[in-house]
PDB file of C-alpha atoms in Angstrom:
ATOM      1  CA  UNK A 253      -0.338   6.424  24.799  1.00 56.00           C
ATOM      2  CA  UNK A 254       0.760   2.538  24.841  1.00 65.00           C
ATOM      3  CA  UNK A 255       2.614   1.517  22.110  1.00 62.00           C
ATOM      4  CA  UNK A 256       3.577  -2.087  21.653  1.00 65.00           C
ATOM      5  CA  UNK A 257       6.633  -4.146  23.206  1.00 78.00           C
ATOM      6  CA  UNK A 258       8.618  -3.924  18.984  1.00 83.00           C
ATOM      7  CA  UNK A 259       7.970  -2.042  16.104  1.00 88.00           C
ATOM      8  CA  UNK A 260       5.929  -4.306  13.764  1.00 93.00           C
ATOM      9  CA  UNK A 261       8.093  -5.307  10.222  1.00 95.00           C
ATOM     10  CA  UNK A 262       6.924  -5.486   7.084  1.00 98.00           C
ATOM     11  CA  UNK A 263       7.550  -4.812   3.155  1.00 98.00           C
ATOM     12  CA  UNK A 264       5.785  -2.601   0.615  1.00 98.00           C
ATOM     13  CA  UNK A 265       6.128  -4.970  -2.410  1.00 98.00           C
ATOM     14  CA  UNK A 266       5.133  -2.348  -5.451  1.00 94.00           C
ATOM     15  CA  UNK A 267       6.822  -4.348  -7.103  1.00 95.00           C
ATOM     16  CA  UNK A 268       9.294  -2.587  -8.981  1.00 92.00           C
ATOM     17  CA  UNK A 269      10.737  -4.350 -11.686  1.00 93.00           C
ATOM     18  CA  UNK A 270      12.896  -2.634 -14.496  1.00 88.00           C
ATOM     19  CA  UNK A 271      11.159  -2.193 -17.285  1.00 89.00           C
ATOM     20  CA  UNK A 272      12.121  -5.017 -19.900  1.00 90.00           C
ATOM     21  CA  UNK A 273      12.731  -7.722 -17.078  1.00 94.00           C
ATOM     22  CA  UNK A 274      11.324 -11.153 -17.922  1.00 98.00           C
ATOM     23  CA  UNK A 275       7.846 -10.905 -16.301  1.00 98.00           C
ATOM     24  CA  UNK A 276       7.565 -15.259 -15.507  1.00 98.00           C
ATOM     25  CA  UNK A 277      11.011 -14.807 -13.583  1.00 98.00           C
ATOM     26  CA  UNK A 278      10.008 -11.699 -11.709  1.00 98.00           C
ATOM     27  CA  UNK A 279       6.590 -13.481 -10.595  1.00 98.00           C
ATOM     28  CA  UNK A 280       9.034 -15.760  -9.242  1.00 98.00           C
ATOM     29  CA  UNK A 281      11.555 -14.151  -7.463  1.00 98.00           C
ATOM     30  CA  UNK A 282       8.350 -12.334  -6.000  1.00 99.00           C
ATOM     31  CA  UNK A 283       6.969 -15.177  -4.519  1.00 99.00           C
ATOM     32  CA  UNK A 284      10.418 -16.880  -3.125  1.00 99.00           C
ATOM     33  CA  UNK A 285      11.157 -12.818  -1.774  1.00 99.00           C
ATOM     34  CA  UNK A 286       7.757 -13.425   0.245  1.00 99.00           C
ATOM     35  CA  UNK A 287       8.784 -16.857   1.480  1.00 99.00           C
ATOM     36  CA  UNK A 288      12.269 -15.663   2.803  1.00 99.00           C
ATOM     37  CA  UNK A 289      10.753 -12.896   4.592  1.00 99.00           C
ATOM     38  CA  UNK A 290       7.920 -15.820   6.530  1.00 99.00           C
ATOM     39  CA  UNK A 291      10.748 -17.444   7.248  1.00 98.00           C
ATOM     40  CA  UNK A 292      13.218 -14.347   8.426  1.00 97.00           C
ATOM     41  CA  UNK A 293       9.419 -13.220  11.230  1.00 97.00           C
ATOM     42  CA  UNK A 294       8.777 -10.644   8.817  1.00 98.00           C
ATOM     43  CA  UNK A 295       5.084  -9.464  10.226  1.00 98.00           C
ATOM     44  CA  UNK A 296       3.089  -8.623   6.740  1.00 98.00           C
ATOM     45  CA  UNK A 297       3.437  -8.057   3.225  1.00 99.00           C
ATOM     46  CA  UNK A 298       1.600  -5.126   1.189  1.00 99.00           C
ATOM     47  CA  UNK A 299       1.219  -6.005  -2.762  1.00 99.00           C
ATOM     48  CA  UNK A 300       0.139  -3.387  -5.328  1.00 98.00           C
ATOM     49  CA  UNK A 301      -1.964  -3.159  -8.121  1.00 98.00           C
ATOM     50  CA  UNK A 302      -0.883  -1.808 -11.024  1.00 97.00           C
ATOM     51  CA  UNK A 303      -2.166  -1.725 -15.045  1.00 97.00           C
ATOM     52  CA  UNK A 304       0.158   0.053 -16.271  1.00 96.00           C
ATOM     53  CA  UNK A 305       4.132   1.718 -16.950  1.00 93.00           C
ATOM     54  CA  UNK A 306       5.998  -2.103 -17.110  1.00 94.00           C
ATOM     55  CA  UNK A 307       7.213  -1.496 -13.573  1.00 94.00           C
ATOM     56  CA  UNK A 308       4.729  -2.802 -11.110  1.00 96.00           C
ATOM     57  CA  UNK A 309       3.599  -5.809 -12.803  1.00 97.00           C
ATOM     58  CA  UNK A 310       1.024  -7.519 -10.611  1.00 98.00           C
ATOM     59  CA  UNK A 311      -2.357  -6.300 -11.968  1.00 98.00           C
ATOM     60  CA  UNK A 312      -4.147  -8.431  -8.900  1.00 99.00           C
ATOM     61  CA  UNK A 313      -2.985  -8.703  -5.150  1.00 99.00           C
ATOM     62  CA  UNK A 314      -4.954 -10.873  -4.192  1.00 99.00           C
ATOM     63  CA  UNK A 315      -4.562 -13.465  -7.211  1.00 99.00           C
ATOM     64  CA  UNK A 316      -0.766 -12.931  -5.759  1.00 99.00           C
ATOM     65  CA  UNK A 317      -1.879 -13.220  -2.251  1.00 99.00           C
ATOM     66  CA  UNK A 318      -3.388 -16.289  -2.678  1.00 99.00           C
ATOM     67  CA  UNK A 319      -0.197 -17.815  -4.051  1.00 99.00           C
ATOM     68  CA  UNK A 320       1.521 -16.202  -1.332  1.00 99.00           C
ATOM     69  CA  UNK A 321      -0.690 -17.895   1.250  1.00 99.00           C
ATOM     70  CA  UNK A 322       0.279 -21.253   0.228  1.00 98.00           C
ATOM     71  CA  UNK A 323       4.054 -21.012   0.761  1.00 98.00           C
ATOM     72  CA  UNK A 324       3.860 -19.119   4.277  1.00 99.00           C
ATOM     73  CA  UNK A 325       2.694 -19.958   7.167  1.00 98.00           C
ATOM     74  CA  UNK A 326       2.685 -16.840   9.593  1.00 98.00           C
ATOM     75  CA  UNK A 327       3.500 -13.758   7.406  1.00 99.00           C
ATOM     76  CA  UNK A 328       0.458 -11.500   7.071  1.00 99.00           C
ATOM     77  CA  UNK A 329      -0.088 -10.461   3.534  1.00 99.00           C
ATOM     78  CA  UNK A 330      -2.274  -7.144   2.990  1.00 99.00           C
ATOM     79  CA  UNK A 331      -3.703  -6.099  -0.661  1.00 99.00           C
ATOM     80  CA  UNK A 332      -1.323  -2.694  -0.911  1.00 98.00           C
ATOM     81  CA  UNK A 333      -3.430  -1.085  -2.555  1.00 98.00           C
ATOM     82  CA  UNK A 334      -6.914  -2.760  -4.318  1.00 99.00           C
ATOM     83  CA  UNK A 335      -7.894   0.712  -6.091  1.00 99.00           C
ATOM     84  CA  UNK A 336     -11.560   0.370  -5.635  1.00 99.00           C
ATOM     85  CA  UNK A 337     -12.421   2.720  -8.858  1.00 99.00           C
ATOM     86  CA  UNK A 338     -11.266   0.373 -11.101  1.00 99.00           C
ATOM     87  CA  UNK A 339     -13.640  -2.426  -9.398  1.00 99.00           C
ATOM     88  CA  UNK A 340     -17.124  -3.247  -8.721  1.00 99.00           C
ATOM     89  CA  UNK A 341     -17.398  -3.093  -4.239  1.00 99.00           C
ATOM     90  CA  UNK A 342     -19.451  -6.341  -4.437  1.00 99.00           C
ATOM     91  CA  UNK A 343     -16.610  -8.162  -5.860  1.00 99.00           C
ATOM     92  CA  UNK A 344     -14.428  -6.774  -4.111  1.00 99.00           C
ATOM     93  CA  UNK A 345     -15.636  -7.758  -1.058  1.00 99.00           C
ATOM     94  CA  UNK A 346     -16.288 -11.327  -2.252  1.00 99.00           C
ATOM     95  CA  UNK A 347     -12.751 -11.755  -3.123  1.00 99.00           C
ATOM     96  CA  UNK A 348     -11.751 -10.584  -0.214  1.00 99.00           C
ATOM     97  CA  UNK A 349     -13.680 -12.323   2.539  1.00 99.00           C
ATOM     98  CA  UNK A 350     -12.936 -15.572   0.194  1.00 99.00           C
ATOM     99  CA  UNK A 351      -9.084 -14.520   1.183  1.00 99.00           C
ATOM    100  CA  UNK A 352      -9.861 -14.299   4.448  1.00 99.00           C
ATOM    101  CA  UNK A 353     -10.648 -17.632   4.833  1.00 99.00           C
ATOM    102  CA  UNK A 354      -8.587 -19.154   2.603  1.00 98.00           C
ATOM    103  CA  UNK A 355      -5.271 -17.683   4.673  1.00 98.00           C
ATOM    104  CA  UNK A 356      -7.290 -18.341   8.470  1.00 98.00           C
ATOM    105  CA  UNK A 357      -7.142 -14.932   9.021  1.00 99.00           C
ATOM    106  CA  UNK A 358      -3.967 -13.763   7.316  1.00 99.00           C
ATOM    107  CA  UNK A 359      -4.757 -11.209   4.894  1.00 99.00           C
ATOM    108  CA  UNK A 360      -5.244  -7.578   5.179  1.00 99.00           C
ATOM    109  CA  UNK A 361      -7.163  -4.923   3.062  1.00 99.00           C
ATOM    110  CA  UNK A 362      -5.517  -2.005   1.932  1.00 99.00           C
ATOM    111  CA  UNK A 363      -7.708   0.169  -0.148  1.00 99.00           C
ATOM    112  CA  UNK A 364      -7.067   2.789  -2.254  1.00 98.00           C
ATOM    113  CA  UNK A 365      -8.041   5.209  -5.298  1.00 97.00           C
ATOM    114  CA  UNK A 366      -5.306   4.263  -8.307  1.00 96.00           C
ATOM    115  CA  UNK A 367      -2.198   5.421  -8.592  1.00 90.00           C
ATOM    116  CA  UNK A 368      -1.021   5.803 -12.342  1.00 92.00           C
ATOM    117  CA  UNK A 369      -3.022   8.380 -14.050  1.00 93.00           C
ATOM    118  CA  UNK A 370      -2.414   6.081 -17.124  1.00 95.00           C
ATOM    119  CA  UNK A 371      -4.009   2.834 -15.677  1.00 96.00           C
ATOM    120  CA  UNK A 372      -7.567   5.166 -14.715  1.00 97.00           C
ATOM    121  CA  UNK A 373      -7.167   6.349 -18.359  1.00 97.00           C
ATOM    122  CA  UNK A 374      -7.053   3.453 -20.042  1.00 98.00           C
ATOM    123  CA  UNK A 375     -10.436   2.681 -18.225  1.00 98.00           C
ATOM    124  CA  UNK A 376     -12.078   5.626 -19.211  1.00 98.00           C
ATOM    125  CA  UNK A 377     -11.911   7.001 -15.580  1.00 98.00           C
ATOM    126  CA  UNK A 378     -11.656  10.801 -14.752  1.00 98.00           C
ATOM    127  CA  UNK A 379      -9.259  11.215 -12.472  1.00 96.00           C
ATOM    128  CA  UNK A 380     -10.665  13.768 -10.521  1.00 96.00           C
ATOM    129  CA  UNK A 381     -13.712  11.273  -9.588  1.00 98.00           C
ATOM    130  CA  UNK A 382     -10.987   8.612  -7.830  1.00 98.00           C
ATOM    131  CA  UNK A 383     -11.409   9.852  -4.651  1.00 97.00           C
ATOM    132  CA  UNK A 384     -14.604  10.303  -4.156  1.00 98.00           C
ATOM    133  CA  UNK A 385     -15.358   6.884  -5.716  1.00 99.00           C
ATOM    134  CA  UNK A 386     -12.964   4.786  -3.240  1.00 98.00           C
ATOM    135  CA  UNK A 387     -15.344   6.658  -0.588  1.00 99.00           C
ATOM    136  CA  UNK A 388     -18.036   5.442  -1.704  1.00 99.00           C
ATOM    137  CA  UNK A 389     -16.860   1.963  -2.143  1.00 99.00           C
ATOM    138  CA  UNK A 390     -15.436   1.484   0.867  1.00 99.00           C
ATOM    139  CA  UNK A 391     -18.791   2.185   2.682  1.00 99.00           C
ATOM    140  CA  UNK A 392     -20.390  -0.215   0.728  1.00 99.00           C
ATOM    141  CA  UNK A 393     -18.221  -2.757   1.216  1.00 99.00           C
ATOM    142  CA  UNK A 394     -17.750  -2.053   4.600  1.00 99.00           C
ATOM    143  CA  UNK A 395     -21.607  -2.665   4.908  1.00 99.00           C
ATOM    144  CA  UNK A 396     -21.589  -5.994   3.172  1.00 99.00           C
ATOM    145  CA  UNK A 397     -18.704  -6.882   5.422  1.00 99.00           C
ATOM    146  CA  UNK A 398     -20.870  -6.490   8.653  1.00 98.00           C
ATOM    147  CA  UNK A 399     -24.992  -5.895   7.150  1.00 98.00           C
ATOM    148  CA  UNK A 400     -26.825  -8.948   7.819  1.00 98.00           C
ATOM    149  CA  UNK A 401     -29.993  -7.504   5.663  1.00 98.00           C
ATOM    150  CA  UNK A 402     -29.964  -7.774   1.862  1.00 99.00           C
ATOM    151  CA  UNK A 403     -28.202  -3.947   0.839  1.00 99.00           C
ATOM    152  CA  UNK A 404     -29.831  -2.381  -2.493  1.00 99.00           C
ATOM    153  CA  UNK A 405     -28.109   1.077  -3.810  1.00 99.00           C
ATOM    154  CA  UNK A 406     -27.759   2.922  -7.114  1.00 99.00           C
ATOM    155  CA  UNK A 407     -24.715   4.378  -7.877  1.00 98.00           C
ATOM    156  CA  UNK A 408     -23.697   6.850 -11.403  1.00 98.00           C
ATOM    157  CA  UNK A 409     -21.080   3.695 -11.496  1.00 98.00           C
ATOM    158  CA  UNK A 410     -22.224   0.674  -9.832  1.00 99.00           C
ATOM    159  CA  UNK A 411     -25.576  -0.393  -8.679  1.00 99.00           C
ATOM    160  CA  UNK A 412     -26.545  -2.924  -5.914  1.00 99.00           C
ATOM    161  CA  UNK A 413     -29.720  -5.405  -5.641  1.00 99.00           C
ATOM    162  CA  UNK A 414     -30.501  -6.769  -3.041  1.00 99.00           C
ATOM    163  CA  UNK A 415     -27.183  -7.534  -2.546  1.00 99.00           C
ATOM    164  CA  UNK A 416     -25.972 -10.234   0.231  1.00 99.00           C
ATOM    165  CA  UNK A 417     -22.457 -11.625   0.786  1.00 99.00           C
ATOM    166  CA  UNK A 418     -22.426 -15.596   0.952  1.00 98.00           C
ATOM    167  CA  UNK A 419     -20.585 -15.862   4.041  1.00 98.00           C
ATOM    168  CA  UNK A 420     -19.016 -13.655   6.849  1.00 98.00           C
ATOM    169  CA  UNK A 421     -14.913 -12.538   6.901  1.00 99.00           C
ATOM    170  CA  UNK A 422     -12.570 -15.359   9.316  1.00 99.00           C
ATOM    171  CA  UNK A 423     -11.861 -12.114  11.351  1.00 99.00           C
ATOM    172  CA  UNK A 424     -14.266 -10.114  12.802  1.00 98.00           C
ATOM    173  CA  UNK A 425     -15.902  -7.801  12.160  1.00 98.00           C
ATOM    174  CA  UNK A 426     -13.920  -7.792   9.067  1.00 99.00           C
ATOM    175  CA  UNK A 427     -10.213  -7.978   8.108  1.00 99.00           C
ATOM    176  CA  UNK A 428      -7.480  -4.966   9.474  1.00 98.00           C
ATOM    177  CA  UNK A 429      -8.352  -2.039   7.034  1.00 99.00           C
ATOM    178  CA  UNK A 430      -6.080   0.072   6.054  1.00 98.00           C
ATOM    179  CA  UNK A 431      -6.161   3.507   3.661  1.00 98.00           C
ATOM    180  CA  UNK A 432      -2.848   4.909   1.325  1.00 97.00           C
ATOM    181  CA  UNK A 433      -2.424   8.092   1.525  1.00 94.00           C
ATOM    182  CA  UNK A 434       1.012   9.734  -0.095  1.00 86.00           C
ATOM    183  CA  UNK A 435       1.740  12.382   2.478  1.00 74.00           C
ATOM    184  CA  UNK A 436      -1.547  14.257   1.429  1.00 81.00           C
ATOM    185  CA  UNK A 437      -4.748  15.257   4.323  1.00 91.00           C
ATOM    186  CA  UNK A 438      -7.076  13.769   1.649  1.00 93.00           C
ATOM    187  CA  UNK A 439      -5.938   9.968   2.403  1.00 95.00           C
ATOM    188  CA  UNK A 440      -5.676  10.035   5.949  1.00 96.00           C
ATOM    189  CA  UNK A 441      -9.181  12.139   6.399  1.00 97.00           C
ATOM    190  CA  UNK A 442     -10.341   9.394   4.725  1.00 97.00           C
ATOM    191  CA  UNK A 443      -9.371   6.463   6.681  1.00 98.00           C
ATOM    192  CA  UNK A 444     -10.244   8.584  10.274  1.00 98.00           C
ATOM    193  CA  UNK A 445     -13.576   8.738   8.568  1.00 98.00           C
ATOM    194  CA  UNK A 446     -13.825   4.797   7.764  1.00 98.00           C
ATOM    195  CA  UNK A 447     -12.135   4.179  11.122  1.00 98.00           C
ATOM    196  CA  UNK A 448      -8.838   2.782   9.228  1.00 98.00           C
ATOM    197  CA  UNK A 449      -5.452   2.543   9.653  1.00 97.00           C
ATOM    198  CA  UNK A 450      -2.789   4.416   7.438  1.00 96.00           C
ATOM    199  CA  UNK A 451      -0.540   3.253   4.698  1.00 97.00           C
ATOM    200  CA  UNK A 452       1.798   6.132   4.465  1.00 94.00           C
ATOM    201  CA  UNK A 453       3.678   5.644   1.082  1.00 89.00           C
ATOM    202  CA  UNK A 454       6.948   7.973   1.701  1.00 85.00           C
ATOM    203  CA  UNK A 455       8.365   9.489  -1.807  1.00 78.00           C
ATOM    204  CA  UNK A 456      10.746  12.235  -1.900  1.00 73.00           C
ATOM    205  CA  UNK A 457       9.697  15.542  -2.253  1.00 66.00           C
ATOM    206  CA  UNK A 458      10.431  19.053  -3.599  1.00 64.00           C
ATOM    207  CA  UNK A 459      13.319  20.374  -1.053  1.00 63.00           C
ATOM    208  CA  UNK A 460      11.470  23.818  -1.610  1.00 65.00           C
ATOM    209  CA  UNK A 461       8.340  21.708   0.319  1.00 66.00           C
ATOM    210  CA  UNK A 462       9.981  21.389   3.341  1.00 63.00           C
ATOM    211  CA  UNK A 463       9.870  17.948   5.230  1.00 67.00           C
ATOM    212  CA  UNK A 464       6.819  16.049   5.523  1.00 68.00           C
ATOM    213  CA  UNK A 465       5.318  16.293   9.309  1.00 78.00           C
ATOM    214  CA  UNK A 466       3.883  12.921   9.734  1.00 83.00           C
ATOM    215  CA  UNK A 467       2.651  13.544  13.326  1.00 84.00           C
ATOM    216  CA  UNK A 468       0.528  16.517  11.714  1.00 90.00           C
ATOM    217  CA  UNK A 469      -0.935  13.868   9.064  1.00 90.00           C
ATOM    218  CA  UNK A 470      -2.269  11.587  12.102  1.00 93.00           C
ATOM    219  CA  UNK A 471      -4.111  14.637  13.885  1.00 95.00           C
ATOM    220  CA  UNK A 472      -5.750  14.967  10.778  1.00 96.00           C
ATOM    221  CA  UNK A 473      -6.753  11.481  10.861  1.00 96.00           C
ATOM    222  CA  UNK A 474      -7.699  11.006  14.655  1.00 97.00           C
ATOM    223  CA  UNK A 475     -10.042  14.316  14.130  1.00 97.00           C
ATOM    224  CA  UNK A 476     -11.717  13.089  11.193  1.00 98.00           C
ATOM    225  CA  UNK A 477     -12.235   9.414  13.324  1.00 98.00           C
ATOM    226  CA  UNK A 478     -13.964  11.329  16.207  1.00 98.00           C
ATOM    227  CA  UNK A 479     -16.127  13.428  13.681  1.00 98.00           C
ATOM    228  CA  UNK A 480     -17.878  10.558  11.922  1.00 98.00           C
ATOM    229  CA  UNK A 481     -17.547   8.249  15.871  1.00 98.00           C
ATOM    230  CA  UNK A 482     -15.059   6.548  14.664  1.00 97.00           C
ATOM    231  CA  UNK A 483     -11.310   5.268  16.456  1.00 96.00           C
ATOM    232  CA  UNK A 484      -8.163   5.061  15.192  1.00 97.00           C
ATOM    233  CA  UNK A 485      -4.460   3.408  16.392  1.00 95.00           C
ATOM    234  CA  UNK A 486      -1.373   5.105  16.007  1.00 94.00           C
ATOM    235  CA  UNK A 487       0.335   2.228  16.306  1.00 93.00           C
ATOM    236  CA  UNK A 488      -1.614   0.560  13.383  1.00 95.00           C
ATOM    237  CA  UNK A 489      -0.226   3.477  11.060  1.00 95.00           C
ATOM    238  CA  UNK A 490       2.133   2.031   8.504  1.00 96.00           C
ATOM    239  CA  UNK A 491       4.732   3.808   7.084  1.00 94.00           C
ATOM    240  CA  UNK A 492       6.630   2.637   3.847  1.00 94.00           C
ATOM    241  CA  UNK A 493      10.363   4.087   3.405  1.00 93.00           C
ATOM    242  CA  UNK A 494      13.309   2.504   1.489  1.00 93.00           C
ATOM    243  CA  UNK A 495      15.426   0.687   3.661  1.00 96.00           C
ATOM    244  CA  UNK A 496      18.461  -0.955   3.162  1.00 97.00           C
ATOM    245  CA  UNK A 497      21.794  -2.317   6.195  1.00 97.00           C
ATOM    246  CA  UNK A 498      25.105  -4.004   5.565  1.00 98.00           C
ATOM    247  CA  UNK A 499      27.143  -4.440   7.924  1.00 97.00           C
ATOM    248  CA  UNK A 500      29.021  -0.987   7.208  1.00 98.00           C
ATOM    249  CA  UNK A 501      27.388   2.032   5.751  1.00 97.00           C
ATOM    250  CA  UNK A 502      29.803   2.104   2.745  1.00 97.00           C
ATOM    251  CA  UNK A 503      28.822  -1.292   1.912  1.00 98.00           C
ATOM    252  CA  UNK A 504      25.055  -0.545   2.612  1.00 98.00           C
ATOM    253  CA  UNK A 505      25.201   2.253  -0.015  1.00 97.00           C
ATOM    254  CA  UNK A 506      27.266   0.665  -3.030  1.00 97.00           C
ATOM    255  CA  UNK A 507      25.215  -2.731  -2.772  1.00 97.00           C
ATOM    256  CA  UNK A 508      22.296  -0.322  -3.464  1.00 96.00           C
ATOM    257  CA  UNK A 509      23.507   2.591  -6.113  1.00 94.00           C
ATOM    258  CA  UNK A 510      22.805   1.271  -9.494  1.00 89.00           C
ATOM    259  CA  UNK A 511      19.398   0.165  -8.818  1.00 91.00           C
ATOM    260  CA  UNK A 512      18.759   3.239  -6.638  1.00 91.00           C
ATOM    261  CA  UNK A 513      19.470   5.128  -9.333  1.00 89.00           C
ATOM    262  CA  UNK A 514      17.434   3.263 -11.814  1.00 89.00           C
ATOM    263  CA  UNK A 515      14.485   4.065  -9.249  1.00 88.00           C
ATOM    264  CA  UNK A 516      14.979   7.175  -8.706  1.00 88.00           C
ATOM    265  CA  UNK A 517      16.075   8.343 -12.230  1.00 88.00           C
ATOM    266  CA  UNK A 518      13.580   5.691 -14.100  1.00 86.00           C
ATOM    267  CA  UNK A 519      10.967   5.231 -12.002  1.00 84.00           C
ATOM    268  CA  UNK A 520       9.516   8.230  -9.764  1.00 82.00           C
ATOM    269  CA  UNK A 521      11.260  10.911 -12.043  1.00 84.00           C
ATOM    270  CA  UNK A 522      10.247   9.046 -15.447  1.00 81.00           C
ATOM    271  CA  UNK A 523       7.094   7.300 -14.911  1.00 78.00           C
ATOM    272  CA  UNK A 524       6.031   8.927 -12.269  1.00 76.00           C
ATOM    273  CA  UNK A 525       6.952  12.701 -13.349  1.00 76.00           C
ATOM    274  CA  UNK A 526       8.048  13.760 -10.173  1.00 77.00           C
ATOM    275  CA  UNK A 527       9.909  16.510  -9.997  1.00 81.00           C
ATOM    276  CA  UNK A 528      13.611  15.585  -9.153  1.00 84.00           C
ATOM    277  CA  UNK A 529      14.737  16.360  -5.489  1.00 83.00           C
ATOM    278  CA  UNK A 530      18.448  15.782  -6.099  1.00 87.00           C
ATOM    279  CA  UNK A 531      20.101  17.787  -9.481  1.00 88.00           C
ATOM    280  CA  UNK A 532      23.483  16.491  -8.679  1.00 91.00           C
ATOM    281  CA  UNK A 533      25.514  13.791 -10.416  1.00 93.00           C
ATOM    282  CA  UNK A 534      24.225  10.064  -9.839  1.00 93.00           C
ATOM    283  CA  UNK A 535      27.184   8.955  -8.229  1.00 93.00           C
ATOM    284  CA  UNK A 536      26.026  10.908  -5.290  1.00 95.00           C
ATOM    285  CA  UNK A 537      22.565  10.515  -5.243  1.00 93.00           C
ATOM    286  CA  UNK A 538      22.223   7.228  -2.840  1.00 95.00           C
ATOM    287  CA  UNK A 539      24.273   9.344  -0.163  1.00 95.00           C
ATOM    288  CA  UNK A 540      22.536  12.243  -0.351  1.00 91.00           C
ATOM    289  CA  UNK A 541      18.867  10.618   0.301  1.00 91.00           C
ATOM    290  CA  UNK A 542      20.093   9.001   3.142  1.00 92.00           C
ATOM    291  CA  UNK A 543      21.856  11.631   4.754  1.00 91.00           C
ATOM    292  CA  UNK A 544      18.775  13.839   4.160  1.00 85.00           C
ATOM    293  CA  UNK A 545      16.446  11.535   5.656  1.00 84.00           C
ATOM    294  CA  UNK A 546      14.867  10.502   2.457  1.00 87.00           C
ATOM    295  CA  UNK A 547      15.970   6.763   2.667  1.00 93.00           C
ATOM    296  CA  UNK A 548      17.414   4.750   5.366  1.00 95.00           C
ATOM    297  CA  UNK A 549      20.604   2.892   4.249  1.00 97.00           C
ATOM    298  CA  UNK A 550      24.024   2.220   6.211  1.00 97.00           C
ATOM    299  CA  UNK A 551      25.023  -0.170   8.841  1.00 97.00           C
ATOM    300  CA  UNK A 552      22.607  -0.911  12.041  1.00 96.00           C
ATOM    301  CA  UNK A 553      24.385   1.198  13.954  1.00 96.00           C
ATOM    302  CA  UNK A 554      24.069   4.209  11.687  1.00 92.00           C
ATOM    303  CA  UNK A 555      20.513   3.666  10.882  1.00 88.00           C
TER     304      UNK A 555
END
């Protein structure tokens, strides 16, 4: 297998923002973190969407995308994740092609099924129909991406007549694809199937679990690319870990504590109601996920 020359760079940008923080200055410091890293040869860019919590406060990537585009010039910027339940596919694919062109070929679609069980509920979505909706979507939109005959369908939640996309993506066929998938078969099935890359979004997990095998993940999705004739890159896989160097390790892990903790503590144990992976007092905590392999933070050397 032939990888490439360097590891490709890029950030997961959730965001995360504690709860209470003035929402016009975090847009802000959003956009300016986005410029630094075009002008630091940062390779992409992944915003969420999010409804939901107070955390992750951008409800629409590619409304931030757009603004992104305008105050970079190389930095791909990727749509991390557009949860297609929550939208009709025609739109979505409108919005994004328009994206397409508007950043020559910068932007990348990351797809997904929702995230917050609040933000589907508030919507009136059943949770356990998600998945099997973002399926569906994606085809569709895949098909207006590429279909140059008008496409009509019926769908139990979105129906299609005679439906025609304006104009074609910049890239071609259509923009990089890529699925999220949280260290489950379900995620990465599906992109083998839709011939996607991965978004692999790490989060700790129950000690009792065992470590996550991330190799076994991509057999999964190289055998579901060669059932439905499909290919699929390994070295198109993203994976999303915190990471964090200073110039010593000590340094590295008090810059980070406090708002490792407030993560951690606040964030994927509150909001999330994740089980907690470390019982031990919070002074500790940043050292034991890195030494366990949960996060990466210490000097270069170290890491």
């Amino acid at each position: 297998m032939n990888l490439p020359n360097r590891m490709t760079f890029g950030i997961f940008l959730g965001p995360f923002h504690k709860v209470g923080e003035n929402p016009t200055l975090a847009f802000r410091r959003d956009l300016e973190l986005i410029e630094w890293l075009d002008h630091l040869g940062y390779d992409e860019a992944w915003i969420g969407e999010h409804h939901s919590a107070g955390w992750e406060i951008i409800s629409s990537p590619e409304l931030f995308i757009a603004a992104s585009a305008e105050r970079t010039t190389h930095i791909k910027l990727g749509t991390g994740v557009v949860s297609l339940p929550y939208h009709h596919p025609f739109m979505v694919a409108n919005r994004m092609v328009q994206l397409d062109h508007m950043t020559r070929g910068r932007v990348l679609f990351g797809v997904g099924p929702g995230a917050l069980p609040t933000d589907a509920y508030m919507m009136g979505i059943e949770p356990t129909s998600q998945r099997p909706k973002m399926d569906e979507a994606l085809g569709i939109i895949l098909r207006l991406f590429t279909e140059d005959e008008p496409i009509t369908y019926k769908s139990d939640w979105f129906e299609l007549n005679e439906a025609l996309l304006q104009i074609r993506p910049y890239q071609t066929p259509y923009m990089p694809l890529a699925v999220a998938s949280i260290q489950s078969p379900s995620g990465v099935a599906l992109a083998g199937k839709h011939g996607a890359s991965v978004l692999t979004i790490t989060v700790p997990r129950d000690p009792s679990e065992g470590k996550a095998e991330y190799s076994k993940l991509w057999e999964i999705a190289e055998e579901s690319a060669r059932e439905h004739g499909k290919v699929v890159r390994r070295e198109d896989w993203r994976l999303t870990v915190p990471v964090h160097i200073a110039e010593t390790t000590k340094q590295a892990r008090d810059e980070v504590r406090a708002g490792a903790i407030d993560f951690l503590r606040g964030y994927t144990e509150g909001t999330n109601g994740r089980e907690p992976v470390f019982n031990g007092p919070d002074d500790q905590l940043v050292d034991w996920m890195a030494d366990n392999g949960y996060w990466i933070v210490g000097s270069p050397e170290d890491c």
